[in-house]
GROMACS .gro file of C-alpha atoms in nm:
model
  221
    1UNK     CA    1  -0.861   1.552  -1.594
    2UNK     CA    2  -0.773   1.344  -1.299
    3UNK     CA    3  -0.541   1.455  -1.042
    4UNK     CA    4  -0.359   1.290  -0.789
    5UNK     CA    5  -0.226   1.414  -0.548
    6UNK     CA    6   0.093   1.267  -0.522
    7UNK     CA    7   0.302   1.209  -0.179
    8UNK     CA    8   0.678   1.062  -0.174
    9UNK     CA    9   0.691   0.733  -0.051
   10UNK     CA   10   0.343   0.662   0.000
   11UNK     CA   11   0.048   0.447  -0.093
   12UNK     CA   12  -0.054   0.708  -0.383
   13UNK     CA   13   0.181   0.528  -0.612
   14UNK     CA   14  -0.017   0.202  -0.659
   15UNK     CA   15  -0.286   0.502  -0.751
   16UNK     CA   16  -0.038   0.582  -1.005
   17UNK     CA   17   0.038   0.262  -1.135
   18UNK     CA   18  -0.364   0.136  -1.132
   19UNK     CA   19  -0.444   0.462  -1.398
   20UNK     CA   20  -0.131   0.388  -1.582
   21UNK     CA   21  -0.277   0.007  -1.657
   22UNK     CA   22  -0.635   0.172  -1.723
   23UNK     CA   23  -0.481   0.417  -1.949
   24UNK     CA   24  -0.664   0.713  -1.804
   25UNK     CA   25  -0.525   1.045  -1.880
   26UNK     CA   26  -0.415   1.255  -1.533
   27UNK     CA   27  -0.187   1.501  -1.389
   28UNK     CA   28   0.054   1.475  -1.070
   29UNK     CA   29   0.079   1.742  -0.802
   30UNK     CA   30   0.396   1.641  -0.565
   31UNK     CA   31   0.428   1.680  -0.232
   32UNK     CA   32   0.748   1.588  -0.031
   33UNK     CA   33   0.770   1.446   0.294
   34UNK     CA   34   0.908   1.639   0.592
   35UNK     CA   35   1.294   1.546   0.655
   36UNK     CA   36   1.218   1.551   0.977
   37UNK     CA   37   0.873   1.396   1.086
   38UNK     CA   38   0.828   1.243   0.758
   39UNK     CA   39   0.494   1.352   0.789
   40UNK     CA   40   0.311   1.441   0.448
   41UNK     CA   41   0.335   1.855   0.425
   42UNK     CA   42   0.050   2.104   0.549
   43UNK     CA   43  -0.038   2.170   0.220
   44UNK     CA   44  -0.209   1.847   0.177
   45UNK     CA   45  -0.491   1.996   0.362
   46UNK     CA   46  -0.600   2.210   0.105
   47UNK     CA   47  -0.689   1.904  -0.098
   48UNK     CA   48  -0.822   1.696   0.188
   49UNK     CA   49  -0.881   1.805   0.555
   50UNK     CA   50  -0.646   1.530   0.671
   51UNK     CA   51  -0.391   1.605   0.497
   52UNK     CA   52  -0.298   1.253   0.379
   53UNK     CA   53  -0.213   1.122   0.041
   54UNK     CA   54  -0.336   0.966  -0.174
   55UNK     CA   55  -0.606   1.173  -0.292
   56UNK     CA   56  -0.770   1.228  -0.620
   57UNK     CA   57  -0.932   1.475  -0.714
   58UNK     CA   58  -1.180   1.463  -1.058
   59UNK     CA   59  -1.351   1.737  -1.190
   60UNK     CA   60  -1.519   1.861  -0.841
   61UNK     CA   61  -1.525   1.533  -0.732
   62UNK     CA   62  -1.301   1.447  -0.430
   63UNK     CA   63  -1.175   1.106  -0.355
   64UNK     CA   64  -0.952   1.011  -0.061
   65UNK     CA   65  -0.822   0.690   0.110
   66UNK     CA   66  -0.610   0.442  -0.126
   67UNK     CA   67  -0.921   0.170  -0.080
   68UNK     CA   68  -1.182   0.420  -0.186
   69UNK     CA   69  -0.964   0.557  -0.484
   70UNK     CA   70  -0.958   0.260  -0.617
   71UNK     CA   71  -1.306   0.175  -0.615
   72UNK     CA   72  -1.408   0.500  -0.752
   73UNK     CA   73  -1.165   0.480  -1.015
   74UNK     CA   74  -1.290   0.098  -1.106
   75UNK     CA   75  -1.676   0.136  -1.068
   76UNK     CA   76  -1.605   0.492  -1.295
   77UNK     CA   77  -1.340   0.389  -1.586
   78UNK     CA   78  -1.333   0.000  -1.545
   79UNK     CA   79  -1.638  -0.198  -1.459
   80UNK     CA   80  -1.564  -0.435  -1.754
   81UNK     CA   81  -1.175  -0.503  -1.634
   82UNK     CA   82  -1.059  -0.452  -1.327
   83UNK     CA   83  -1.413  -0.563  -1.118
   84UNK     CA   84  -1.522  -0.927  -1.107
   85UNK     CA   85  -1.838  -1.020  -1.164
   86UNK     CA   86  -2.109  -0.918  -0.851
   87UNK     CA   87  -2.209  -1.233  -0.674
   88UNK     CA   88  -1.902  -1.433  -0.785
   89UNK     CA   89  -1.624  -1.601  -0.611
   90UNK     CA   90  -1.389  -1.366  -0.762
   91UNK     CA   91  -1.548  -1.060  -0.633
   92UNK     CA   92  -1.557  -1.219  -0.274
   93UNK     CA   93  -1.203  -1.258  -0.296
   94UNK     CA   94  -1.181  -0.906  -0.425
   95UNK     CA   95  -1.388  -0.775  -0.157
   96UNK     CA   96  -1.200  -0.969   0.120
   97UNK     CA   97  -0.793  -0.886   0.024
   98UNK     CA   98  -0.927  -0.488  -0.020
   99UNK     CA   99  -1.043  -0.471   0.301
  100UNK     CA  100  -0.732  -0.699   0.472
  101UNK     CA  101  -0.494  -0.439   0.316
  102UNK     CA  102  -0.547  -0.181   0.510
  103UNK     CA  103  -0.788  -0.368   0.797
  104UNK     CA  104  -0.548  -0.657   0.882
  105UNK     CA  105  -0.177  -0.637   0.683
  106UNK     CA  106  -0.077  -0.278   0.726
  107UNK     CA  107  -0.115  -0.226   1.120
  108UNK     CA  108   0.147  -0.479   1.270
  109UNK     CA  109   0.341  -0.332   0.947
  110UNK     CA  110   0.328   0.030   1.114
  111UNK     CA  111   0.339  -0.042   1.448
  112UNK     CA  112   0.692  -0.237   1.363
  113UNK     CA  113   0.795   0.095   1.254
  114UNK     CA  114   0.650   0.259   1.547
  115UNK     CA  115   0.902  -0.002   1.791
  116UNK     CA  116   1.177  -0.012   1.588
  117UNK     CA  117   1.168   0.397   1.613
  118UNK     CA  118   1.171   0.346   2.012
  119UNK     CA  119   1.484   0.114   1.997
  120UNK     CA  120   1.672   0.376   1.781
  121UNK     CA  121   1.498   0.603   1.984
  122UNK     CA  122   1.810   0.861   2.186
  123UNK     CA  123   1.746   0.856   2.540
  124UNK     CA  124   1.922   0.849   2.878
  125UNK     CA  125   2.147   0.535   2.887
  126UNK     CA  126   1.999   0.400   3.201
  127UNK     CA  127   1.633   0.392   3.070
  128UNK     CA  128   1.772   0.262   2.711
  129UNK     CA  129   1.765  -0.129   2.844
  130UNK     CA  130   1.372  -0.007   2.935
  131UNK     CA  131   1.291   0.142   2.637
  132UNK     CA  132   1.443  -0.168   2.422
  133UNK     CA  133   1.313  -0.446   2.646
  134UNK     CA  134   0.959  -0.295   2.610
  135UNK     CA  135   1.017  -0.272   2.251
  136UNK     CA  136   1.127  -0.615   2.246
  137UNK     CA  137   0.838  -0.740   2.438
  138UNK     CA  138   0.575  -0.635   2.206
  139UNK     CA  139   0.714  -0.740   1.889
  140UNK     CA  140   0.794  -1.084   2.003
  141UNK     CA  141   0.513  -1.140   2.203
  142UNK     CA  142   0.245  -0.948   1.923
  143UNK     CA  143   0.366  -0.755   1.640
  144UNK     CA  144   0.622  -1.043   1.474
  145UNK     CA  145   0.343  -1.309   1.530
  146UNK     CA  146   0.105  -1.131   1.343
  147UNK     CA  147   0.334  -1.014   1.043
  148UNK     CA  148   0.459  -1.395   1.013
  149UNK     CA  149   0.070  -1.470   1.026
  150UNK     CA  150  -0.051  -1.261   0.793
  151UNK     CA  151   0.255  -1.325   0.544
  152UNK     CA  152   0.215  -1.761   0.570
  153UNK     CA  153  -0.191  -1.704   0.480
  154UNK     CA  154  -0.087  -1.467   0.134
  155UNK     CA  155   0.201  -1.679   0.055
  156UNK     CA  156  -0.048  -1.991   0.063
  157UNK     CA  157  -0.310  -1.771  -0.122
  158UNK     CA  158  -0.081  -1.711  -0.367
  159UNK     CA  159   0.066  -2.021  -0.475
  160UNK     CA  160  -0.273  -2.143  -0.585
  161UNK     CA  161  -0.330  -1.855  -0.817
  162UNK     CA  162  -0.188  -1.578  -1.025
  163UNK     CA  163  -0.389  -1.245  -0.923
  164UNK     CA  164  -0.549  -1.217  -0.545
  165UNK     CA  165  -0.897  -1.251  -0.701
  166UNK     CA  166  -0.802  -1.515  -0.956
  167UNK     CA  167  -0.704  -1.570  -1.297
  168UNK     CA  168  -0.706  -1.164  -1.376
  169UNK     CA  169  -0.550  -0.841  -1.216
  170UNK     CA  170  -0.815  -0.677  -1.021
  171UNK     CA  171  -0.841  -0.358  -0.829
  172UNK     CA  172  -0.758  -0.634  -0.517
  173UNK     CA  173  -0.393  -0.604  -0.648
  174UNK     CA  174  -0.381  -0.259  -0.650
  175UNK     CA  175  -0.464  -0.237  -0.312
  176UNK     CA  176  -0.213  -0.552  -0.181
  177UNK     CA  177   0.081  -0.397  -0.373
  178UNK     CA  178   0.223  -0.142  -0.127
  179UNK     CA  179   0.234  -0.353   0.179
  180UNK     CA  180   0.358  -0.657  -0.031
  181UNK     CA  181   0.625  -0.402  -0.191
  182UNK     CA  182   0.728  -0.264   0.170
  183UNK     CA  183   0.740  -0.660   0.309
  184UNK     CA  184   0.958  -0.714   0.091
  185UNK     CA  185   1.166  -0.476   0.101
  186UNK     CA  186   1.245  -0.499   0.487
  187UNK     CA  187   0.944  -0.515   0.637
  188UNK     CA  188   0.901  -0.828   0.731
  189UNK     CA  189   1.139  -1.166   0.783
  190UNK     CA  190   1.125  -1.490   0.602
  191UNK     CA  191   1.074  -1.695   0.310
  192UNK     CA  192   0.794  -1.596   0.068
  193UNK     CA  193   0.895  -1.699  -0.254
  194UNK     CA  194   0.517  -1.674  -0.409
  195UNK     CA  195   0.451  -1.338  -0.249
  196UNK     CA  196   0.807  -1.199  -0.360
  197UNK     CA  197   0.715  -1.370  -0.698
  198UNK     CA  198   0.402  -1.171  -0.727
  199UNK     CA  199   0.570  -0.824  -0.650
  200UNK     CA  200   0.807  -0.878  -0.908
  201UNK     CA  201   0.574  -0.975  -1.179
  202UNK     CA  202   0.390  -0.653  -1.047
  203UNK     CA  203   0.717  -0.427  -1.113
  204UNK     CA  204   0.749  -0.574  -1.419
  205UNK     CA  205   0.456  -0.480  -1.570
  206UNK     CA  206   0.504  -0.172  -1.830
  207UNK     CA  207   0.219   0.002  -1.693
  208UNK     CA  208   0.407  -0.013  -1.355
  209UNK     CA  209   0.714   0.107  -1.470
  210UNK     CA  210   0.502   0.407  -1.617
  211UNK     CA  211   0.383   0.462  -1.272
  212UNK     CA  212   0.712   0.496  -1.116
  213UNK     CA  213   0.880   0.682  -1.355
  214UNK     CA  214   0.615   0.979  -1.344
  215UNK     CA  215   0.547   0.943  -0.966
  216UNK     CA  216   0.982   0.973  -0.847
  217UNK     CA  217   1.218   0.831  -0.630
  218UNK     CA  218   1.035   0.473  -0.457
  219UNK     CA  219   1.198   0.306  -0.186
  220UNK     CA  220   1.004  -0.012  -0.213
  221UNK     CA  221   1.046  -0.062  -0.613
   0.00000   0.00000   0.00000
């Protein structure tokens, strides 16, 4: 039986939704986020030594890191679905938006987070022009450039086809749907009608609904 360990609000519920579509039996194990830090609890590091979710564990096998998961879980229970062909032009593509999840989209994501926390942050009122001008600085100058970048190249990528690695939902989709599902739910500014399209074909999917019914409250669904 596969286990996954399940945080609130987190990248372990595209885990959820990818073994609802593969129809794998599994079991959840919740963990909630601290009210305060919002920091996954200590318990986590009894599963992992991190202490981050997702992670899955099978049998005595161990499997952490949303990216790995999902290869594990494809390569395992779905060579014949969810992986293109080796060598093709669909599994370059595959290869190429699992890595940019993670390696390229989700950083500018976080560290918007980060600056918008040091606006909000409460300090003394003559350092709060300081605090926001620096915040300000960075996000105009780095952080929104690279969001608005990275957003233009998917929403082109994905008014030429239906899944990120073509014709078929791959473990590529997986991977893309929680920083897709936080963009647009605030994350990020502008007009992406294909990309906003594609998340709402994703939440549509039975399967997904599956996902977020078993896995709890989702602020990005």
């Amino acid at each position: 039986m596969i286990i996954v360990h399940h945080l609130n609000n987190s990248r372990s519920q595209r885990i959820l939704w990818m073994l609802e579509e593969l129809g794998i039996p599994y079991e959840i194990r919740h963990y909630q986020r601290d009210k305060k830090t919002m920091l996954a609890p200590a318990s986590l590091k009894q599963v992992h030594p991190l202490g981050k979710s997702p992670v899955i564990t099978d049998g005595d096998i161990t499997v952490a890191e949303s990216g790995a998961i999902i290869e594990y879980l494809a390569y395992t229970y779905a060579r014949d679905t969810l992986l293109p062909a080796p060598g093709s032009a669909e599994h370059r593509d595959y290869t190429y938006w699992m890595h940019f999840a993670e390696g390229s989209l989700m950083p500018p994501f976080v560290m918007k987070l980060v600056f918008d926390k040091v606006r909000s942050a409460p300090v003394p009122f003559f350092l709060k022009p300081v605090t926001k001008g620096i915040a300000d600085k960075v996000m105009n100058s780095f952080v929104g450039p690279n969001i608005k970048n990275n957003m233009d190249f998917i929403e082109s990528t994905l008014a030429g086809r239906e899944w990120f690695a073509g014709s078929r939902l791959t473990g590529a989709d997986f991977q893309m749907s929680f920083p897709l599902e936080a963009a647009v739910a605030g994350r990020a500014t502008g007009n992406f009608p294909h990309i906003t399209a594609w998340v709402k074909k994703v939440q549509a999917r039975p399967a997904y609904q599956r996902a977020l019914k078993a896995g709890g409250p989702y602020d990005y669904a």
